[in-house]
XYZ file of C-alpha atoms in Angstrom:
594
model
C 0.000 0.000 0.000
C 1.205 3.498 -0.829
C 2.009 5.155 2.489
C 0.162 8.287 1.306
C -3.078 6.284 1.537
C -2.477 5.319 5.162
C -5.120 6.720 7.502
C -2.274 7.829 9.779
C -1.567 10.613 7.253
C -5.123 11.396 6.214
C -7.132 11.403 9.440
C -7.243 12.825 12.973
C -5.644 16.142 11.972
C -7.855 19.023 13.087
C -8.383 22.138 10.957
C -5.223 24.180 11.291
C -3.719 27.169 9.502
C -0.656 25.931 7.648
C -1.664 22.247 7.801
C 0.327 20.583 5.004
C -1.872 17.501 4.587
C -2.707 18.461 0.977
C 0.980 18.976 0.232
C 2.147 15.551 1.456
C 2.437 13.872 -1.992
C 4.671 16.729 -3.131
C 6.699 16.642 0.089
C 7.179 12.892 -0.243
C 8.687 13.369 -3.715
C 11.064 16.026 -2.421
C 12.078 14.081 0.700
C 12.892 11.033 -1.438
C 14.838 13.077 -3.984
C 16.882 14.909 -1.350
C 17.565 11.706 0.575
C 18.827 9.838 -2.460
C 20.907 12.796 -3.618
C 22.559 12.720 -0.189
C 23.345 9.009 -0.534
C 20.513 7.459 1.492
C 18.663 4.440 0.137
C 15.353 5.768 1.545
C 14.489 2.184 2.395
C 12.863 1.968 5.853
C 14.210 -1.587 6.214
C 17.816 -0.384 5.934
C 18.914 0.817 9.405
C 22.297 1.968 8.080
C 20.684 4.432 5.681
C 18.221 6.407 7.763
C 18.127 10.234 7.352
C 17.723 12.401 10.435
C 14.719 14.676 9.883
C 13.961 17.865 11.820
C 10.616 19.724 11.840
C 11.037 22.872 14.026
C 7.501 24.196 13.379
C 5.626 20.914 13.575
C 2.069 22.162 14.227
C -0.238 19.139 13.961
C 2.709 17.045 12.769
C 1.566 16.095 9.272
C 5.070 16.452 7.743
C 6.670 14.601 10.665
C 4.130 11.771 10.351
C 5.153 11.432 6.709
C 8.858 11.396 7.581
C 8.190 8.735 10.228
C 6.357 6.463 7.761
C 9.210 6.997 5.278
C 11.546 5.464 7.852
C 13.474 8.534 8.969
C 14.567 9.411 12.485
C 12.361 12.359 13.422
C 12.668 15.361 15.714
C 9.396 17.330 15.826
C 9.341 20.622 17.712
C 6.693 23.250 18.289
C 6.525 26.007 20.888
C 2.841 25.464 21.676
C 1.905 22.987 24.425
C -1.051 21.519 22.538
C 1.271 20.629 19.657
C 3.772 18.900 21.969
C 1.044 16.737 23.526
C -0.648 16.011 20.194
C 2.608 15.053 18.473
C 3.900 13.066 21.438
C 0.875 10.816 21.079
C 0.832 10.508 17.295
C 4.590 10.349 16.660
C 5.882 8.351 19.618
C 3.203 5.652 19.777
C 2.168 2.895 17.407
C -0.861 0.602 17.180
C 0.715 -2.007 19.449
C 2.229 0.300 22.055
C -1.048 2.058 22.886
C -2.724 -1.252 23.610
C 0.012 -2.252 26.052
C -0.235 1.149 27.760
C -3.722 0.317 29.002
C -3.364 -3.419 29.620
C -3.909 -3.041 33.355
C -7.031 -0.915 32.791
C -8.741 -3.402 30.486
C -7.365 -2.165 27.183
C -7.611 1.081 25.263
C -11.055 0.341 23.798
C -12.483 -0.152 27.286
C -10.833 3.060 28.556
C -12.238 5.087 25.640
C -15.674 3.552 26.094
C -15.709 4.525 29.787
C -14.430 8.048 29.141
C -17.025 8.589 26.408
C -19.745 7.219 28.659
C -18.751 9.630 31.415
C -18.455 12.537 28.967
C -21.888 11.805 27.505
C -23.414 11.725 30.987
C -21.835 15.100 31.802
C -23.069 16.411 28.463
C -26.662 15.285 29.025
C -27.122 15.573 32.806
C -24.544 18.156 33.827
C -21.179 17.949 35.589
C -20.921 16.046 38.867
C -19.145 18.948 40.573
C -19.421 22.145 38.488
C -17.360 24.090 41.034
C -14.246 21.979 40.398
C -14.929 20.622 36.916
C -16.412 23.481 34.893
C -14.054 25.550 32.809
C -14.839 25.415 29.089
C -18.556 25.262 29.921
C -18.136 28.175 32.361
C -16.267 30.619 30.131
C -16.600 29.532 26.510
C -20.102 28.101 25.989
C -23.699 29.128 26.719
C -25.695 27.613 29.552
C -28.184 26.397 26.973
C -27.440 25.725 23.316
C -31.042 26.377 22.300
C -31.284 29.657 24.241
C -27.766 31.017 23.793
C -27.241 34.717 24.497
C -25.009 35.864 21.622
C -24.210 39.140 23.392
C -23.459 37.953 26.910
C -22.153 34.405 26.378
C -19.321 32.967 24.312
C -20.296 30.402 21.735
C -17.122 28.454 20.987
C -18.903 25.171 21.766
C -22.401 23.926 22.349
C -23.277 23.624 26.030
C -23.277 19.841 25.679
C -19.864 19.566 24.011
C -18.351 22.022 26.493
C -19.502 19.820 29.385
C -18.088 16.793 27.566
C -14.681 18.484 27.360
C -14.797 19.504 31.036
C -15.858 16.083 32.279
C -13.405 14.060 30.188
C -10.473 16.418 30.822
C -11.178 16.368 34.579
C -11.276 12.570 34.564
C -7.980 12.288 32.679
C -6.397 14.748 35.110
C -7.536 12.737 38.114
C -6.926 9.204 36.877
C -3.590 9.413 35.056
C -0.205 10.880 36.098
C 0.469 14.325 34.657
C 2.340 14.214 31.333
C 2.385 10.417 31.286
C 2.163 8.593 27.974
C -1.386 7.568 28.860
C -2.549 11.103 29.619
C -0.850 12.547 26.541
C -2.630 10.068 24.274
C -6.052 10.693 25.805
C -5.607 14.478 25.829
C -4.515 14.322 22.176
C -7.756 12.563 21.256
C -9.709 15.209 23.179
C -7.778 18.003 21.434
C -8.725 16.502 18.096
C -12.400 16.633 19.076
C -12.080 20.160 20.505
C -10.420 21.396 17.326
C -12.971 19.699 15.068
C -16.334 20.493 16.708
C -15.713 24.155 17.509
C -18.150 26.877 16.426
C -15.398 28.658 14.493
C -13.871 28.858 11.044
C -10.755 27.119 12.330
C -9.117 29.592 14.718
C -10.228 30.627 18.201
C -9.929 34.406 17.922
C -13.652 34.534 17.254
C -16.734 32.332 17.099
C -19.789 32.430 14.855
C -22.742 34.563 15.883
C -25.166 31.750 16.419
C -24.177 28.147 15.953
C -23.021 27.295 12.440
C -22.559 30.888 11.350
C -24.973 32.792 9.148
C -24.733 30.265 6.340
C -25.262 27.344 8.737
C -23.077 25.303 6.379
C -20.958 23.878 9.229
C -23.866 23.179 11.568
C -23.576 19.393 11.469
C -19.886 19.460 12.413
C -20.419 21.990 15.216
C -23.502 20.381 16.801
C -22.305 16.791 16.503
C -21.718 15.270 19.970
C -18.073 14.718 20.811
C -16.656 11.228 21.158
C -13.038 10.222 21.709
C -12.040 8.139 18.676
C -9.715 5.164 18.607
C -6.322 6.534 17.491
C -5.262 5.887 13.898
C -1.630 4.832 14.308
C 0.731 2.778 12.128
C 1.367 -0.881 12.805
C 4.806 -1.518 14.261
C 5.896 -3.638 11.291
C 5.599 -0.576 9.032
C 8.233 1.258 11.069
C 12.006 0.661 11.247
C 13.427 -1.035 14.298
C 15.039 1.338 16.789
C 13.641 4.359 14.972
C 14.539 7.471 16.942
C 11.590 9.849 17.536
C 11.900 13.014 19.603
C 9.207 15.591 20.381
C 10.096 18.927 21.996
C 8.414 22.221 22.834
C 10.807 25.151 22.472
C 11.285 28.320 20.508
C 12.762 27.160 17.207
C 15.388 29.893 17.547
C 16.641 28.480 20.848
C 17.363 24.900 19.746
C 20.922 24.185 18.628
C 23.642 21.605 18.991
C 22.116 18.757 16.981
C 22.957 17.696 13.450
C 20.399 16.601 10.873
C 20.375 15.380 7.296
C 17.168 17.149 6.294
C 15.230 20.048 7.818
C 11.705 21.096 6.890
C 10.830 24.680 7.828
C 7.210 25.816 7.953
C 7.362 29.040 10.010
C 4.474 31.489 10.448
C 4.328 33.741 7.402
C 1.827 36.400 8.500
C 1.032 38.519 11.555
C -1.310 36.018 13.202
C 0.211 34.394 16.275
C -0.501 30.722 16.880
C -0.557 31.263 20.654
C -3.635 33.491 20.387
C -5.206 31.698 17.408
C -5.212 28.382 19.293
C -5.298 29.501 22.926
C -8.287 27.210 23.540
C -6.271 24.109 22.708
C -3.520 25.240 25.077
C -6.094 25.703 27.844
C -7.373 22.164 27.329
C -3.844 20.774 27.071
C -2.538 22.475 30.235
C -5.791 22.448 32.218
C -4.419 25.237 34.413
C -7.770 27.081 34.297
C -6.788 30.771 34.256
C -9.669 33.045 35.235
C -11.350 34.656 32.217
C -13.369 37.868 32.289
C -17.116 37.604 31.784
C -17.743 41.316 32.341
C -20.599 42.841 30.345
C -20.135 46.387 29.038
C -22.615 49.229 28.871
C -23.706 48.005 25.442
C -24.781 44.676 26.931
C -21.943 42.773 25.281
C -18.880 40.981 26.621
C -15.961 43.396 27.000
C -13.509 40.602 26.097
C -15.360 38.816 23.369
C -13.078 35.835 22.725
C -11.706 35.473 26.256
C -8.162 34.836 25.012
C -5.868 33.894 27.885
C -3.365 36.641 28.627
C -0.278 34.439 28.783
C -0.432 33.581 25.094
C 2.348 36.146 24.666
C 4.808 33.642 26.156
C 5.098 32.023 22.718
C 4.942 35.222 20.687
C 6.958 34.569 17.536
C 9.339 37.003 15.846
C 8.308 35.424 12.538
C 4.968 37.253 12.789
C 6.518 40.748 12.745
C 7.610 42.397 9.528
C 10.596 44.122 11.120
C 11.772 41.050 13.083
C 11.066 38.134 10.735
C 14.081 38.540 8.378
C 16.585 38.561 11.260
C 14.763 35.649 12.909
C 14.985 33.657 9.681
C 18.694 34.459 9.313
C 19.309 33.409 12.923
C 17.388 30.176 12.398
C 19.355 29.242 9.276
C 22.658 29.985 11.014
C 21.709 27.697 13.904
C 20.798 24.694 11.739
C 23.460 22.044 11.131
C 22.054 20.300 8.054
C 23.105 20.044 4.391
C 19.543 20.210 3.017
C 16.821 22.606 4.161
C 13.317 22.861 2.715
C 11.293 26.021 3.394
C 7.526 26.238 2.880
C 6.429 29.806 2.401
C 3.787 31.962 0.778
C 3.941 34.783 -1.745
C 1.932 36.925 0.689
C 4.409 36.226 3.499
C 5.876 38.901 5.739
C 9.394 38.322 4.401
C 9.525 39.360 0.707
C 10.539 36.588 -1.646
C 13.600 38.475 -2.857
C 14.858 38.821 0.718
C 14.283 35.126 1.423
C 16.248 34.238 -1.677
C 19.092 36.569 -0.729
C 19.385 35.125 2.794
C 19.290 31.508 1.619
C 21.553 31.878 -1.414
C 24.392 33.095 0.804
C 24.549 29.568 2.231
C 24.264 27.436 -0.907
C 22.255 26.721 -4.023
C 18.520 27.454 -3.878
C 15.866 25.799 -6.019
C 12.204 26.788 -6.139
C 9.584 24.042 -6.133
C 5.905 24.769 -6.727
C 2.686 22.831 -7.024
C -0.954 23.891 -7.031
C -1.963 24.012 -3.371
C -4.775 25.796 -1.540
C -3.777 27.299 1.782
C -6.126 26.939 4.715
C -7.496 30.262 5.937
C -9.357 30.509 9.186
C -11.525 33.319 10.446
C -12.779 36.451 8.734
C -11.400 37.369 5.327
C -10.178 40.862 4.543
C -12.320 42.908 2.188
C -9.160 43.972 0.368
C -7.381 40.606 0.222
C -5.586 40.000 -3.068
C -6.963 37.332 -5.359
C -4.779 34.265 -5.136
C -1.373 33.608 -3.692
C 1.449 31.197 -4.348
C 2.509 28.521 -1.883
C 6.049 27.432 -2.713
C 9.004 25.478 -1.353
C 12.585 26.644 -1.499
C 15.276 23.958 -1.295
C 18.618 25.088 0.088
C 21.416 22.691 -0.855
C 24.470 23.635 1.176
C 26.662 21.208 -0.773
C 26.439 23.419 -3.852
C 26.945 27.102 -4.555
C 24.343 29.494 -5.918
C 24.919 30.566 -9.519
C 23.504 33.539 -11.461
C 21.757 31.096 -13.788
C 20.025 29.295 -10.928
C 18.885 32.585 -9.397
C 17.538 33.793 -12.745
C 15.670 30.520 -13.167
C 13.933 31.023 -9.811
C 12.917 34.561 -10.736
C 11.535 33.311 -14.045
C 9.576 30.532 -12.342
C 8.144 33.019 -9.873
C 7.032 35.277 -12.715
C 5.372 32.411 -14.567
C 3.491 31.379 -11.445
C 2.334 34.971 -10.987
C 1.135 34.953 -14.596
C -0.692 31.668 -14.132
C -2.519 33.015 -11.076
C -3.378 36.206 -12.976
C -5.108 34.147 -15.661
C -7.945 33.536 -13.188
C -7.953 37.138 -11.949
C -10.444 39.952 -12.438
C -9.354 43.232 -13.988
C -10.242 46.882 -14.422
C -11.234 46.998 -18.141
C -10.335 50.650 -18.666
C -6.832 50.172 -17.236
C -6.182 47.161 -19.476
C -7.443 49.027 -22.531
C -5.108 51.901 -21.790
C -2.100 49.601 -21.410
C -2.845 47.492 -24.488
C -4.486 49.745 -27.111
C -4.182 47.085 -29.843
C -6.260 44.698 -27.685
C -3.593 41.976 -27.881
C -1.564 40.689 -24.948
C 2.142 40.440 -25.840
C 3.790 37.005 -25.545
C 0.427 35.245 -25.441
C -0.238 34.763 -29.155
C -3.973 34.816 -29.828
C -4.891 35.866 -26.285
C -6.942 39.024 -26.397
C -7.843 41.457 -23.662
C -10.662 40.261 -21.421
C -13.914 41.463 -22.969
C -14.910 42.821 -19.612
C -13.157 41.828 -16.439
C -11.864 38.257 -16.809
C -10.148 36.015 -19.335
C -12.142 33.448 -21.238
C -11.672 29.802 -20.329
C -9.698 29.213 -23.556
C -7.340 32.085 -22.761
C -6.937 30.868 -19.184
C -5.951 27.450 -20.532
C -3.450 29.026 -22.960
C -1.826 31.044 -20.174
C -1.607 27.979 -17.927
C 0.000 26.019 -20.777
C 2.601 28.748 -21.344
C 3.343 28.930 -17.616
C 3.636 25.155 -17.304
C 5.894 24.749 -20.335
C 8.189 27.513 -19.123
C 8.355 26.032 -15.623
C 9.217 22.583 -16.889
C 11.679 23.307 -19.664
C 15.004 24.949 -20.341
C 13.885 26.247 -23.735
C 15.713 29.531 -24.231
C 13.288 30.535 -27.012
C 10.669 31.253 -24.345
C 9.650 34.889 -23.803
C 12.427 37.056 -22.477
C 12.537 37.766 -18.773
C 12.183 41.522 -19.251
C 9.117 41.231 -21.506
C 7.532 38.686 -19.198
C 8.059 40.852 -16.138
C 6.585 43.877 -17.909
C 3.469 41.896 -18.852
C 3.003 40.487 -15.346
C 3.546 43.872 -13.686
C 1.012 45.478 -16.043
C -1.630 42.806 -15.429
C -1.127 43.005 -11.673
C -1.517 46.776 -11.853
C -4.869 46.344 -13.593
C -6.119 43.580 -11.309
C -9.113 44.260 -9.087
C -7.662 44.097 -5.597
C -10.628 44.512 -3.271
C -14.251 43.492 -2.987
C -15.685 47.022 -3.124
C -13.938 47.726 -6.431
C -15.123 44.387 -7.736
C -18.747 45.266 -6.967
C -18.382 48.595 -8.794
C -16.649 47.096 -11.826
C -19.074 44.186 -12.211
C -22.018 46.530 -11.677
C -20.760 48.718 -14.514
C -20.263 45.712 -16.768
C -23.715 44.444 -15.865
C -25.175 47.792 -16.945
C -23.378 47.509 -20.291
C -24.607 43.973 -20.850
C -28.119 44.953 -19.820
C -28.050 47.896 -22.246
C -27.088 45.532 -25.073
C -30.361 43.708 -24.449
C -32.294 46.911 -25.078
C -33.942 47.735 -28.368
C -32.741 50.892 -30.019
C -31.030 52.082 -26.852
C -34.273 52.209 -24.865
C -34.214 50.805 -21.294
C -34.781 47.086 -21.311
C -37.936 45.647 -19.868
C -37.166 44.638 -16.282
C -36.784 40.876 -16.078
C -36.479 38.674 -12.983
C -32.911 37.418 -12.577
C -33.961 33.775 -12.786
C -34.989 34.137 -16.473
C -32.062 36.305 -17.587
C -29.386 34.927 -19.944
C -26.766 32.716 -18.310
C -23.929 35.255 -18.654
C -25.984 37.980 -16.951
C -26.880 35.591 -14.123
C -23.212 34.768 -13.674
C -22.332 38.462 -13.376
C -25.104 38.922 -10.809
C -23.807 35.958 -8.831
C -20.271 37.392 -8.892
C -21.511 40.814 -7.835
C -23.503 39.478 -4.879
C -20.641 37.233 -3.773
C -18.326 40.245 -3.604
C -20.949 42.352 -1.833
C -21.375 39.714 0.868
C -17.626 39.792 1.502
C -18.186 43.361 2.759
C -20.938 42.237 5.127
C -19.133 42.999 8.384
C -19.550 45.806 10.881
C -16.248 47.466 9.994
C -17.337 47.794 6.330
C -20.965 48.732 7.075
C -20.812 52.224 5.565
C -19.251 50.945 2.347
C -21.742 48.072 2.193
C -24.738 50.376 2.688
C -23.588 52.747 -0.054
C -23.070 49.946 -2.563
C -26.415 48.357 -1.688
C -28.110 51.731 -2.210
C -26.461 52.153 -5.631
C -27.521 48.676 -6.725
C -31.143 49.225 -5.673
C -31.239 52.575 -7.493
C -29.838 50.869 -10.605
C -32.514 48.191 -10.483
C -35.290 50.739 -9.847
C -34.162 52.950 -12.732
C -33.881 50.052 -15.157
C -30.141 50.483 -15.664
C -29.651 47.065 -14.058
C -31.688 43.908 -14.544
C -34.076 43.022 -11.758
C -32.272 40.866 -9.227
C -34.061 42.418 -6.251
C -34.979 39.063 -4.738
C -31.401 37.791 -4.923
C -30.118 41.087 -3.484
C -32.613 40.883 -0.606
C -31.486 37.346 0.181
C -27.815 38.353 0.168
C -28.410 41.365 2.423
C -30.609 39.404 4.841
C -27.882 36.797 5.143
C -25.156 39.213 6.276
C -27.137 41.893 8.157
C -27.146 40.026 11.503
C -23.337 40.024 11.693
C -23.184 43.756 10.908
C -25.128 44.808 14.006
């Protein structure tokens, strides 16, 4: 069986920003290539040829799980306590070892059955001793799921699931030695449930107003009763004998003194700190129960809405600060004793790509590896977020020196990936027309300017083909670097960068299309959106999607003005009649704007 199909790699990984589960096939290819280039057989059965793998920003451990199944010795580190406990269970245990752990208690299945039974009783009938047991149910959930007060109570969990967490965590604390292998395994299973059935979009800086959010699309996951699952772990025969696994919990910048054959770096790449994003998991992992404010302000709402524990700053990372991240990255590289280093990063990262390349190329040859990959984003999206970004891997080979040709190749690959992402972008028509008066895009053959705001499917395919062929070939007849950069810079300058602009542009295009349906220039007869031509309906759908992205309190003024303009356009006949669809969109987001 292909190890990528093993449930150990595909299950029991909670939603997590930066989770590399979707990238594992690509990582496996790179790990194998690097290992063989370094002289390792990459055969788990060969104990004399076992690479030493280091994962300083392990998170949920998906990359370290892969390295373990590939037969490497693994050191997984992460500063957050929940990660240490989670990875200790899933990296240091196997299917046979967890059974032996609970032999004296009747076996793991019996232990899980009893814990779930107790948790379900707490969930249905209440905690035995709320004074000593209640914590999540006290601070982070309503007293009643059905009658939740969205202003005065936090809604991270249903009342029932919060009591389940409290009861099960209390029982683990009282029946197993602190930080024992048994307690770490059981807490890890509880963390998986707590990370999966939360009333959030993946991070704990905020919860949905009402269970399931306004779309109610996650309601089944959020309301589903918690139950500790049996752990999905590899059989011992799949793993090398005497495989060395180490799990630590330190600042990646403070660990030094060990040598490795391969290092995989996946540091934070934006301003969002993991300590605050996942404070809830740390609270469950530590079970130290810091007091959380429940004070209600004059407006009748909680003064500290999320109730984030104050000591999250203990693990504040320099990688999340624009002015500190470059020096932190330089310090990290200098501290690593390894010939091969892989870095996962993002084109929207705090450290500019050019600076990353400069820092890494001083220490060896750098190659850029890319593959289509969708990053996980939790929480509220910015109304001005750029369309698309590039997730890439840089491979630093310290056995070789950087050459001008290799650096140029990386810059060319980066440009082609930018072009490929632009093919699916939306543009300001008047800006494009001004830049390309002959209506032809240079370097792209028969590609013409988007008729309105986006490329046709055929043109998108042609651009993707050009990008792919340039990425995968050394053909020097390809478009020159200077011409390519000029084209990409021009397209990026014309790209619609925020949702408000998108609404205005699509509204203008919709007016033009609607006018074309008129006879002799007279206003068209108002038609319900459901019977309009397919292209018009698609524009309406795009417009409403962008409008809903502005449906938050901080953008209320902008939202109201755009809604007013759309209604005036419909009333005057300049726009087709999509009043019903507009009403539905507004009704859906209004509650969260109050």
